[in-house]
PDB file of C-alpha atoms in Angstrom:
ATOM      1  CA  GLN E   1      70.258 133.136  98.050  1.00 75.00           C
ATOM      2  CA  MET E   2      72.193 129.852  98.374  1.00 86.00           C
ATOM      3  CA  VAL E   3      74.369 131.362 101.099  1.00 84.00           C
ATOM      4  CA  ASP E   4      71.319 132.373 103.135  1.00 90.00           C
ATOM      5  CA  ILE E   5      69.748 128.917 102.886  1.00 90.00           C
ATOM      6  CA  MET E   6      72.984 127.124 103.735  1.00 91.00           C
ATOM      7  CA  LYS E   7      74.063 129.351 106.631  1.00 90.00           C
ATOM      8  CA  GLU E   8      72.804 126.919 109.303  1.00 86.00           C
ATOM      9  CA  CYS E   9      74.376 123.874 107.644  1.00 90.00           C
ATOM     10  CA  PRO E  10      77.459 122.672 109.588  1.00 86.00           C
ATOM     11  CA  MET E  11      79.237 121.770 106.341  1.00 90.00           C
ATOM     12  CA  LYS E  12      78.198 124.882 104.444  1.00 91.00           C
ATOM     13  CA  ASP E  13      81.738 125.982 103.558  1.00 92.00           C
ATOM     14  CA  LEU E  14      82.511 122.684 101.884  1.00 92.00           C
ATOM     15  CA  ALA E  15      79.146 122.511 100.141  1.00 92.00           C
ATOM     16  CA  MET E  16      79.515 126.041  98.778  1.00 92.00           C
ATOM     17  CA  GLU E  17      83.152 125.794  97.716  1.00 94.00           C
ATOM     18  CA  CYS E  18      83.399 126.709  94.058  1.00 90.00           C
ATOM     19  CA  SER E  19      85.629 128.243  91.401  1.00 89.00           C
ATOM     20  CA  TRP E  20      85.267 130.059  88.121  1.00 80.00           C
ATOM     21  CA  ASN E  21      85.654 127.884  85.058  1.00 72.00           C
ATOM     22  CA  GLU E  22      86.957 130.339  82.493  1.00 68.00           C
ATOM     23  CA  GLU E  23      87.517 127.619  79.891  1.00 67.00           C
ATOM     24  CA  SER E  24      83.807 126.862  79.604  1.00 62.00           C
ATOM     25  CA  GLU E  25      81.426 129.049  77.658  1.00 62.00           C
ATOM     26  CA  ARG E  26      78.389 127.627  79.467  1.00 63.00           C
ATOM     27  CA  ASN E  27      79.244 126.633  83.036  1.00 57.00           C
ATOM     28  CA  LEU E  28      81.260 129.562  84.351  1.00 72.00           C
ATOM     29  CA  LEU E  29      80.827 128.444  87.959  1.00 84.00           C
ATOM     30  CA  LYS E  30      81.962 125.020  89.149  1.00 88.00           C
ATOM     31  CA  PHE E  31      81.200 123.586  92.580  1.00 92.00           C
ATOM     32  CA  GLU E  32      83.954 121.396  94.005  1.00 93.00           C
ATOM     33  CA  CYS E  33      81.643 118.783  95.551  1.00 95.00           C
ATOM     34  CA  ALA E  34      80.318 116.369  92.946  1.00 92.00           C
ATOM     35  CA  PHE E  35      76.788 116.193  94.372  1.00 95.00           C
ATOM     36  CA  VAL E  36      76.406 119.975  94.548  1.00 95.00           C
ATOM     37  CA  GLN E  37      77.708 120.359  91.013  1.00 93.00           C
ATOM     38  CA  SER E  38      75.305 117.746  89.610  1.00 93.00           C
ATOM     39  CA  THR E  39      72.371 119.190  91.556  1.00 94.00           C
ATOM     40  CA  MET E  40      72.991 122.700  90.238  1.00 91.00           C
ATOM     41  CA  SER E  41      74.338 121.784  86.781  1.00 89.00           C
ATOM     42  CA  ASP E  42      71.187 122.499  84.753  1.00 85.00           C
ATOM     43  CA  LEU E  43      70.850 125.943  86.304  1.00 87.00           C
ATOM     44  CA  LEU E  44      74.540 126.680  85.796  1.00 84.00           C
ATOM     45  CA  SER E  45      74.346 125.750  82.117  1.00 83.00           C
ATOM     46  CA  ALA E  46      71.149 127.750  81.563  1.00 82.00           C
ATOM     47  CA  PRO E  47      71.154 130.727  83.963  1.00 77.00           C
ATOM     48  CA  SER E  48      67.926 132.027  82.461  1.00 76.00           C
ATOM     49  CA  ASN E  49      66.155 129.091  84.141  1.00 75.00           C
ATOM     50  CA  ALA E  50      67.658 129.876  87.540  1.00 79.00           C
ATOM     51  CA  SER E  51      64.548 131.309  89.149  1.00 88.00           C
ATOM     52  CA  LYS E  52      64.522 131.967  92.888  1.00 90.00           C
ATOM     53  CA  SER E  53      62.238 128.974  93.328  1.00 90.00           C
ATOM     54  CA  ALA E  54      64.515 126.644  91.337  1.00 90.00           C
ATOM     55  CA  VAL E  55      67.633 127.773  93.196  1.00 91.00           C
ATOM     56  CA  SER E  56      65.856 127.494  96.547  1.00 93.00           C
ATOM     57  CA  THR E  57      64.570 123.980  95.867  1.00 93.00           C
ATOM     58  CA  ARG E  58      67.966 122.641  94.832  1.00 92.00           C
ATOM     59  CA  THR E  59      69.782 124.379  97.681  1.00 95.00           C
ATOM     60  CA  GLU E  60      67.366 122.914 100.223  1.00 94.00           C
ATOM     61  CA  THR E  61      68.109 119.472  98.779  1.00 95.00           C
ATOM     62  CA  ILE E  62      71.848 120.056  99.148  1.00 95.00           C
ATOM     63  CA  LYS E  63      71.391 121.305 102.710  1.00 95.00           C
ATOM     64  CA  GLN E  64      69.279 118.302 103.656  1.00 95.00           C
ATOM     65  CA  LYS E  65      71.848 115.850 102.266  1.00 96.00           C
ATOM     66  CA  PHE E  66      74.793 117.490 104.000  1.00 95.00           C
ATOM     67  CA  ASN E  67      72.875 117.711 107.265  1.00 95.00           C
ATOM     68  CA  ILE E  68      72.296 113.949 107.124  1.00 95.00           C
ATOM     69  CA  LEU E  69      76.055 113.367 107.074  1.00 96.00           C
ATOM     70  CA  GLN E  70      76.310 115.374 110.261  1.00 93.00           C
ATOM     71  CA  GLU E  71      73.280 113.799 111.928  1.00 95.00           C
ATOM     72  CA  LYS E  72      74.523 110.283 111.267  1.00 96.00           C
ATOM     73  CA  ASP E  73      78.086 111.174 112.239  1.00 96.00           C
ATOM     74  CA  PHE E  74      79.200 109.621 108.973  1.00 97.00           C
ATOM     75  CA  PHE E  75      82.812 110.745 109.238  1.00 96.00           C
ATOM     76  CA  SER E  76      83.372 108.927 112.516  1.00 96.00           C
ATOM     77  CA  HIS E  77      83.376 105.742 110.385  1.00 97.00           C
ATOM     78  CA  ALA E  78      81.866 103.903 113.335  1.00 96.00           C
ATOM     79  CA  SER E  79      80.623 101.048 111.129  1.00 95.00           C
ATOM     80  CA  ILE E  80      84.188  99.867 110.512  1.00 97.00           C
ATOM     81  CA  ALA E  81      85.985 101.221 113.596  1.00 96.00           C
ATOM     82  CA  ASN E  82      85.999  97.929 115.491  1.00 94.00           C
ATOM     83  CA  SER E  83      85.820  95.451 112.621  1.00 94.00           C
ATOM     84  CA  SER E  84      87.881  92.247 112.802  1.00 93.00           C
ATOM     85  CA  ASN E  85      87.921  92.065 108.987  1.00 94.00           C
ATOM     86  CA  ARG E  86      91.402  93.097 107.916  1.00 93.00           C
ATOM     87  CA  PHE E  87      90.273  95.030 104.848  1.00 94.00           C
ATOM     88  CA  ARG E  88      87.763  97.027 106.908  1.00 95.00           C
ATOM     89  CA  LYS E  89      90.401  97.591 109.598  1.00 96.00           C
ATOM     90  CA  ALA E  90      92.746  98.946 106.931  1.00 97.00           C
ATOM     91  CA  MET E  91      89.928 101.065 105.507  1.00 97.00           C
ATOM     92  CA  TYR E  92      89.344 102.602 108.923  1.00 97.00           C
ATOM     93  CA  GLU E  93      93.065 103.269 109.347  1.00 96.00           C
ATOM     94  CA  TYR E  94      93.189 104.906 105.915  1.00 97.00           C
ATOM     95  CA  CYS E  95      90.131 107.049 106.619  1.00 97.00           C
ATOM     96  CA  VAL E  96      91.444 108.241 109.988  1.00 96.00           C
ATOM     97  CA  ASN E  97      94.958 109.035 108.751  1.00 96.00           C
ATOM     98  CA  ASN E  98      94.561 109.949 105.078  1.00 95.00           C
ATOM     99  CA  LEU E  99      90.986 110.986 104.368  1.00 96.00           C
ATOM    100  CA  THR E 100      89.206 114.268 105.036  1.00 95.00           C
ATOM    101  CA  PRO E 101      85.553 115.173 104.413  1.00 95.00           C
ATOM    102  CA  ASP E 102      86.731 117.536 101.672  1.00 94.00           C
ATOM    103  CA  LYS E 103      88.669 114.806  99.901  1.00 96.00           C
ATOM    104  CA  LEU E 104      85.808 112.316 100.051  1.00 96.00           C
ATOM    105  CA  LEU E 105      82.990 114.660  99.058  1.00 96.00           C
ATOM    106  CA  LYS E 106      84.974 115.983  96.112  1.00 95.00           C
ATOM    107  CA  SER E 107      85.120 112.418  94.801  1.00 94.00           C
ATOM    108  CA  SER E 108      83.156 111.926  91.600  1.00 91.00           C
ATOM    109  CA  ARG E 109      81.394 109.009  93.320  1.00 94.00           C
ATOM    110  CA  ALA E 110      80.119 111.061  96.278  1.00 95.00           C
ATOM    111  CA  ASP E 111      76.960 111.448  94.228  1.00 95.00           C
ATOM    112  CA  ALA E 112      73.214 111.055  94.721  1.00 95.00           C
ATOM    113  CA  THR E 113      73.585 107.290  95.159  1.00 95.00           C
ATOM    114  CA  PHE E 114      76.211 107.872  97.863  1.00 97.00           C
ATOM    115  CA  PHE E 115      73.845 110.113  99.832  1.00 97.00           C
ATOM    116  CA  GLN E 116      70.998 107.642  99.365  1.00 97.00           C
ATOM    117  CA  LEU E 117      73.126 104.876 100.890  1.00 97.00           C
ATOM    118  CA  VAL E 118      73.922 107.121 103.843  1.00 97.00           C
ATOM    119  CA  GLU E 119      70.213 107.818 104.339  1.00 97.00           C
ATOM    120  CA  GLU E 120      69.478 104.086 104.187  1.00 97.00           C
ATOM    121  CA  ASN E 121      71.975 103.471 107.013  1.00 97.00           C
ATOM    122  CA  LYS E 122      74.463 101.735 104.747  1.00 97.00           C
ATOM    123  CA  PRO E 123      77.559 103.782 105.632  1.00 97.00           C
ATOM    124  CA  THR E 124      80.139 101.190 104.597  1.00 96.00           C
ATOM    125  CA  ARG E 125      78.608 100.793 101.148  1.00 96.00           C
ATOM    126  CA  ALA E 126      78.441 104.566 100.836  1.00 97.00           C
ATOM    127  CA  LEU E 127      82.073 104.896 101.870  1.00 97.00           C
ATOM    128  CA  VAL E 128      83.250 102.260  99.400  1.00 96.00           C
ATOM    129  CA  ARG E 129      81.340 103.974  96.610  1.00 95.00           C
ATOM    130  CA  ALA E 130      82.910 107.357  97.328  1.00 96.00           C
ATOM    131  CA  LEU E 131      86.397 105.890  97.757  1.00 96.00           C
ATOM    132  CA  ASN E 132      86.193 104.677  94.150  1.00 94.00           C
ATOM    133  CA  GLY E 133      86.599 108.314  93.170  1.00 93.00           C
ATOM    134  CA  VAL E 134      89.518 109.071  95.499  1.00 95.00           C
ATOM    135  CA  GLU E 135      92.802 108.556  93.682  1.00 94.00           C
ATOM    136  CA  LYS E 136      94.658 105.399  94.800  1.00 95.00           C
ATOM    137  CA  ALA E 137      92.453 104.987  97.874  1.00 96.00           C
ATOM    138  CA  LEU E 138      91.459 101.345  97.351  1.00 96.00           C
ATOM    139  CA  GLU E 139      94.972 100.204  96.418  1.00 96.00           C
ATOM    140  CA  ASP E 140      96.408 101.980  99.454  1.00 97.00           C
ATOM    141  CA  ILE E 141      93.827 100.287 101.677  1.00 97.00           C
ATOM    142  CA  PHE E 142      94.695  96.899 100.189  1.00 97.00           C
ATOM    143  CA  SER E 143      98.402  97.457 100.789  1.00 97.00           C
ATOM    144  CA  LEU E 144      97.737  98.453 104.408  1.00 96.00           C
ATOM    145  CA  SER E 145      95.709  95.296 104.927  1.00 96.00           C
ATOM    146  CA  VAL E 146      98.317  92.816 103.684  1.00 96.00           C
ATOM    147  CA  ALA E 147     101.607  94.347 104.813  1.00 92.00           C
ATOM    148  CA  ARG E 148     101.975  95.217 108.480  1.00 85.00           C
ATOM    149  CA  PRO E 149     104.948  95.117 110.840  1.00 78.00           C
ATOM    150  CA  ASN E 150     104.950  92.505 113.568  1.00 74.00           C
ATOM    151  CA  ASP E 151     104.104  93.795 117.019  1.00 65.00           C
ATOM    152  CA  ASN E 152     107.674  93.255 118.220  1.00 69.00           C
ATOM    153  CA  GLU E 153     109.300  94.909 115.189  1.00 67.00           C
ATOM    154  CA  GLN E 154     109.869  98.653 115.171  1.00 70.00           C
ATOM    155  CA  ASP E 155     113.319  99.007 113.622  1.00 77.00           C
ATOM    156  CA  ALA E 156     114.328 100.521 110.280  1.00 80.00           C
ATOM    157  CA  ILE E 157     114.832  97.106 108.655  1.00 82.00           C
ATOM    158  CA  ALA E 158     111.263  96.057 109.456  1.00 85.00           C
ATOM    159  CA  GLU E 159     109.982  99.413 108.234  1.00 87.00           C
ATOM    160  CA  ALA E 160     111.812  99.043 104.923  1.00 88.00           C
ATOM    161  CA  ARG E 161     110.516  95.496 104.462  1.00 90.00           C
ATOM    162  CA  VAL E 162     106.917  96.563 105.060  1.00 93.00           C
ATOM    163  CA  ALA E 163     107.370  99.449 102.618  1.00 92.00           C
ATOM    164  CA  ARG E 164     108.562  97.015  99.919  1.00 93.00           C
ATOM    165  CA  TYR E 165     105.617  94.697 100.500  1.00 96.00           C
ATOM    166  CA  ARG E 166     103.159  97.586 100.396  1.00 96.00           C
ATOM    167  CA  LYS E 167     104.634  98.756  97.122  1.00 95.00           C
ATOM    168  CA  LEU E 168     104.235  95.275  95.677  1.00 97.00           C
ATOM    169  CA  ALA E 169     100.663  95.115  96.986  1.00 97.00           C
ATOM    170  CA  THR E 170      99.708  98.335  95.198  1.00 97.00           C
ATOM    171  CA  VAL E 171     101.131  96.958  91.943  1.00 97.00           C
ATOM    172  CA  VAL E 172      99.121  93.746  92.390  1.00 97.00           C
ATOM    173  CA  TRP E 173      95.943  95.789  92.919  1.00 96.00           C
ATOM    174  CA  GLN E 174      96.643  97.913  89.836  1.00 94.00           C
ATOM    175  CA  LYS E 175      97.154  94.758  87.788  1.00 95.00           C
ATOM    176  CA  LYS E 176      94.060  92.898  88.956  1.00 93.00           C
ATOM    177  CA  LYS E 177      91.456  95.632  89.486  1.00 91.00           C
ATOM    178  CA  ALA E 178      90.453  95.876  85.825  1.00 84.00           C
ATOM    179  CA  ASP E 179      88.919  92.396  86.053  1.00 86.00           C
ATOM    180  CA  PHE E 180      86.447  93.499  88.729  1.00 85.00           C
ATOM    181  CA  ARG E 181      85.245  96.970  87.768  1.00 72.00           C
ATOM    182  CA  SER E 182      81.730  97.461  86.456  1.00 66.00           C
ATOM    183  CA  GLY E 183      79.540 100.034  84.772  1.00 65.00           C
ATOM    184  CA  PRO E 184      80.498 102.848  82.399  1.00 62.00           C
ATOM    185  CA  TYR E 185      83.634 104.946  82.723  1.00 60.00           C
ATOM    186  CA  PRO E 186      84.785 106.105  85.225  1.00 60.00           C
ATOM    187  CA  TYR E 187      84.756 102.503  86.416  1.00 71.00           C
ATOM    188  CA  MET E 188      83.981 101.556  89.974  1.00 80.00           C
ATOM    189  CA  MET E 189      83.613  98.595  92.306  1.00 87.00           C
ATOM    190  CA  ASP E 190      80.539  97.926  94.361  1.00 86.00           C
ATOM    191  CA  MET E 191      80.777  95.845  97.541  1.00 88.00           C
ATOM    192  CA  GLN E 192      80.508  92.537  95.681  1.00 89.00           C
ATOM    193  CA  ASN E 193      83.159  93.532  93.123  1.00 90.00           C
ATOM    194  CA  LEU E 194      85.377  94.724  95.944  1.00 93.00           C
ATOM    195  CA  LYS E 195      85.101  91.445  97.873  1.00 93.00           C
ATOM    196  CA  GLU E 196      85.916  89.402  94.778  1.00 94.00           C
ATOM    197  CA  CYS E 197      88.819  91.664  93.821  1.00 94.00           C
ATOM    198  CA  TYR E 198      90.207  91.587  97.349  1.00 95.00           C
ATOM    199  CA  THR E 199      90.089  87.776  97.479  1.00 96.00           C
ATOM    200  CA  ALA E 200      91.841  87.481  94.116  1.00 96.00           C
ATOM    201  CA  CYS E 201      94.469  90.066  95.063  1.00 97.00           C
ATOM    202  CA  ILE E 202      95.225  88.328  98.364  1.00 97.00           C
ATOM    203  CA  GLU E 203      96.161  85.132  96.505  1.00 97.00           C
ATOM    204  CA  GLU E 204      98.034  87.022  93.788  1.00 98.00           C
ATOM    205  CA  PHE E 205     100.003  88.988  96.387  1.00 98.00           C
ATOM    206  CA  ARG E 206     100.939  85.771  98.192  1.00 98.00           C
ATOM    207  CA  ILE E 207     102.409  84.352  94.979  1.00 98.00           C
ATOM    208  CA  MET E 208     104.150  87.559  93.950  1.00 98.00           C
ATOM    209  CA  LYS E 209     105.607  88.104  97.418  1.00 98.00           C
ATOM    210  CA  LYS E 210     107.047  84.574  97.574  1.00 98.00           C
ATOM    211  CA  ASN E 211     108.517  84.859  94.087  1.00 98.00           C
ATOM    212  CA  ALA E 212     110.076  88.248  94.831  1.00 98.00           C
ATOM    213  CA  LYS E 213     111.602  87.024  98.091  1.00 97.00           C
ATOM    214  CA  ASP E 214     112.972  83.898  96.393  1.00 98.00           C
ATOM    215  CA  TYR E 215     114.471  86.031  93.643  1.00 98.00           C
ATOM    216  CA  VAL E 216     116.261  88.382  96.040  1.00 96.00           C
ATOM    217  CA  ALA E 217     117.554  85.479  98.163  1.00 97.00           C
ATOM    218  CA  SER E 218     118.845  83.380  95.248  1.00 97.00           C
ATOM    219  CA  ALA E 219     122.550  82.657  94.784  1.00 97.00           C
ATOM    220  CA  ASP E 220     122.532  84.354  91.371  1.00 96.00           C
ATOM    221  CA  SER E 221     121.094  87.509  92.893  1.00 96.00           C
ATOM    222  CA  ARG E 222     123.774  87.520  95.582  1.00 95.00           C
ATOM    223  CA  ALA E 223     126.345  87.222  92.799  1.00 95.00           C
ATOM    224  CA  PHE E 224     124.626  90.148  91.048  1.00 93.00           C
ATOM    225  CA  LEU E 225     125.306  92.267  94.140  1.00 92.00           C
ATOM    226  CA  ARG E 226     129.012  91.411  94.078  1.00 91.00           C
ATOM    227  CA  ARG E 227     129.645  92.520  90.503  1.00 88.00           C
ATOM    228  CA  GLU E 228     132.055  95.432  90.298  1.00 77.00           C
ATOM    229  CA  ALA E 229     130.807  97.111  87.128  1.00 69.00           C
ATOM    230  CA  GLU E 230     129.732 100.673  87.840  1.00 70.00           C
ATOM    231  CA  GLY E 231     126.285 102.011  87.176  1.00 66.00           C
ATOM    232  CA  ALA E 232     125.016 105.542  86.679  1.00 63.00           C
ATOM    233  CA  GLY E 233     125.274 106.354  90.366  1.00 74.00           C
ATOM    234  CA  ILE E 234     121.543 106.954  90.745  1.00 82.00           C
ATOM    235  CA  ILE E 235     120.615 103.630  92.324  1.00 89.00           C
ATOM    236  CA  SER E 236     122.747 100.942  93.950  1.00 90.00           C
ATOM    237  CA  ARG E 237     122.789  97.303  92.909  1.00 92.00           C
ATOM    238  CA  GLN E 238     120.708  96.457  95.972  1.00 92.00           C
ATOM    239  CA  GLU E 239     118.172  99.092  95.021  1.00 92.00           C
ATOM    240  CA  ALA E 240     118.065  97.788  91.446  1.00 93.00           C
ATOM    241  CA  LEU E 241     117.402  94.301  92.800  1.00 95.00           C
ATOM    242  CA  ASN E 242     114.662  95.611  95.086  1.00 94.00           C
ATOM    243  CA  LEU E 243     112.733  96.826  92.032  1.00 95.00           C
ATOM    244  CA  VAL E 244     111.373  93.279  91.919  1.00 97.00           C
ATOM    245  CA  PHE E 245     108.892  94.615  94.502  1.00 96.00           C
ATOM    246  CA  ALA E 246     107.769  97.356  92.101  1.00 95.00           C
ATOM    247  CA  PRO E 247     107.501  95.559  88.744  1.00 96.00           C
ATOM    248  CA  LYS E 248     106.067  97.485  85.831  1.00 95.00           C
ATOM    249  CA  ILE E 249     102.775  96.092  84.552  1.00 95.00           C
ATOM    250  CA  TYR E 250     103.229  97.304  80.985  1.00 93.00           C
ATOM    251  CA  ARG E 251     105.473  96.014  78.212  1.00 94.00           C
ATOM    252  CA  GLU E 252     108.885  97.608  77.731  1.00 92.00           C
ATOM    253  CA  TRP E 253     112.009  96.997  75.672  1.00 90.00           C
ATOM    254  CA  VAL E 254     115.087  96.030  77.684  1.00 85.00           C
ATOM    255  CA  ALA E 255     118.372  95.103  76.017  1.00 77.00           C
ATOM    256  CA  GLY E 256     116.607  94.347  72.742  1.00 84.00           C
ATOM    257  CA  ASN E 257     113.853  92.216  74.281  1.00 85.00           C
ATOM    258  CA  SER E 258     110.210  93.063  74.837  1.00 92.00           C
ATOM    259  CA  ARG E 259     108.842  91.932  78.177  1.00 92.00           C
ATOM    260  CA  ILE E 260     106.439  92.752  80.979  1.00 95.00           C
ATOM    261  CA  PRO E 261     108.367  92.824  84.288  1.00 96.00           C
ATOM    262  CA  TYR E 262     105.299  91.865  86.329  1.00 97.00           C
ATOM    263  CA  ASP E 263     104.881  88.684  84.304  1.00 97.00           C
ATOM    264  CA  ASP E 264     108.548  87.797  84.782  1.00 97.00           C
ATOM    265  CA  VAL E 265     108.046  87.937  88.551  1.00 98.00           C
ATOM    266  CA  ARG E 266     104.752  86.052  88.376  1.00 98.00           C
ATOM    267  CA  ASN E 267     106.276  83.260  86.282  1.00 98.00           C
ATOM    268  CA  ARG E 268     109.604  83.147  88.144  1.00 98.00           C
ATOM    269  CA  ARG E 269     111.716  84.093  85.121  1.00 97.00           C
ATOM    270  CA  PHE E 270     114.583  85.127  87.352  1.00 97.00           C
ATOM    271  CA  GLY E 271     117.215  85.246  84.593  1.00 95.00           C
ATOM    272  CA  ASN E 272     115.133  87.786  82.699  1.00 95.00           C
ATOM    273  CA  LEU E 273     114.698  89.815  85.865  1.00 96.00           C
ATOM    274  CA  ARG E 274     118.430  89.934  86.617  1.00 95.00           C
ATOM    275  CA  SER E 275     119.200  91.022  83.069  1.00 94.00           C
ATOM    276  CA  MET E 276     116.551  93.702  83.384  1.00 94.00           C
ATOM    277  CA  HIS E 277     117.813  94.905  86.761  1.00 95.00           C
ATOM    278  CA  GLU E 278     121.358  95.096  85.398  1.00 93.00           C
ATOM    279  CA  GLN E 279     120.053  97.508  82.751  1.00 92.00           C
ATOM    280  CA  TYR E 280     118.087  99.447  85.337  1.00 93.00           C
ATOM    281  CA  PHE E 281     121.279  99.775  87.408  1.00 92.00           C
ATOM    282  CA  ARG E 282     123.392 100.935  84.469  1.00 90.00           C
ATOM    283  CA  SER E 283     120.840 103.208  82.741  1.00 89.00           C
ATOM    284  CA  PRO E 284     118.034 104.126  85.155  1.00 90.00           C
ATOM    285  CA  ASN E 285     117.017 107.267  83.285  1.00 89.00           C
ATOM    286  CA  ARG E 286     116.482 105.344  80.050  1.00 89.00           C
ATOM    287  CA  TYR E 287     113.947 103.134  81.798  1.00 91.00           C
ATOM    288  CA  GLN E 288     112.381 105.929  83.864  1.00 89.00           C
ATOM    289  CA  ILE E 289     113.486 104.372  87.137  1.00 88.00           C
ATOM    290  CA  ARG E 290     112.709 106.508  90.178  1.00 81.00           C
ATOM    291  CA  ARG E 291     114.856 106.142  93.251  1.00 78.00           C
ATOM    292  CA  GLU E 292     111.770 106.115  95.480  1.00 78.00           C
ATOM    293  CA  ASP E 293     110.665 102.898  93.769  1.00 75.00           C
ATOM    294  CA  ALA E 294     114.003 101.241  94.536  1.00 72.00           C
ATOM    295  CA  LEU E 295     113.459 100.981  98.257  1.00 63.00           C
ATOM    296  CA  ALA E 296     116.541  99.839 100.171  1.00 52.00           C
TER     297      ALA E 296
END
């Protein structure tokens, strides 16, 4: 019955995508799109109530909502395509290069409120809401907005530098976002929360970037690079030093001391950082250091 009702819907395949949930004794069928799942959930949990009328009514609602996305050309992201705001420009770039309708509509925040915002011609608010449920989307957008190559730079050195700054930007976002989320779990940011978080993260990134650059350029760090003691062979001394751009935000024990690497960068405790990076260089596995984090 659902298939017949949805057959004229342009996004019917996505709306109808589902799987069997063998671990549940009640909801054996699970729709992949959050809105479809919530709309059908009471019928899925109590199949005896799934009359033809009830199924038809809910399916027509789903069809109408998905048709609105098509009618309003939501996935063209026209509302942010030509924005001069750097966060919205980065959001558009992220959506064009990294986001698909499937990925967005399977977000836990692509819910009834999301569709209501689309209907009310508030596509940017709707997009921000849904992106809250897409893993790492907002932090990736922030990093795109604050770390870009110069127009005249296209070489490998510039690319590596931008990659380091983007890594640092994602760490800053992870550190600061908890101060701006609202509502019950899973937490989210509305437009006002997002603006406030973005403003705070811009300033925090500026400080962290300056401190990291000063640390790498210091005379003591240059001396660190010249030391001859061998490490584990997993990362080089330069790569160990570059971990200043990917500081851990949780407390760890290093050489008998408990510290939070992020705070050492923030407060310019460069001696602590060099001691830590020496340990990272010598015993990367002990500290769960990944080579991809130690960008050259």
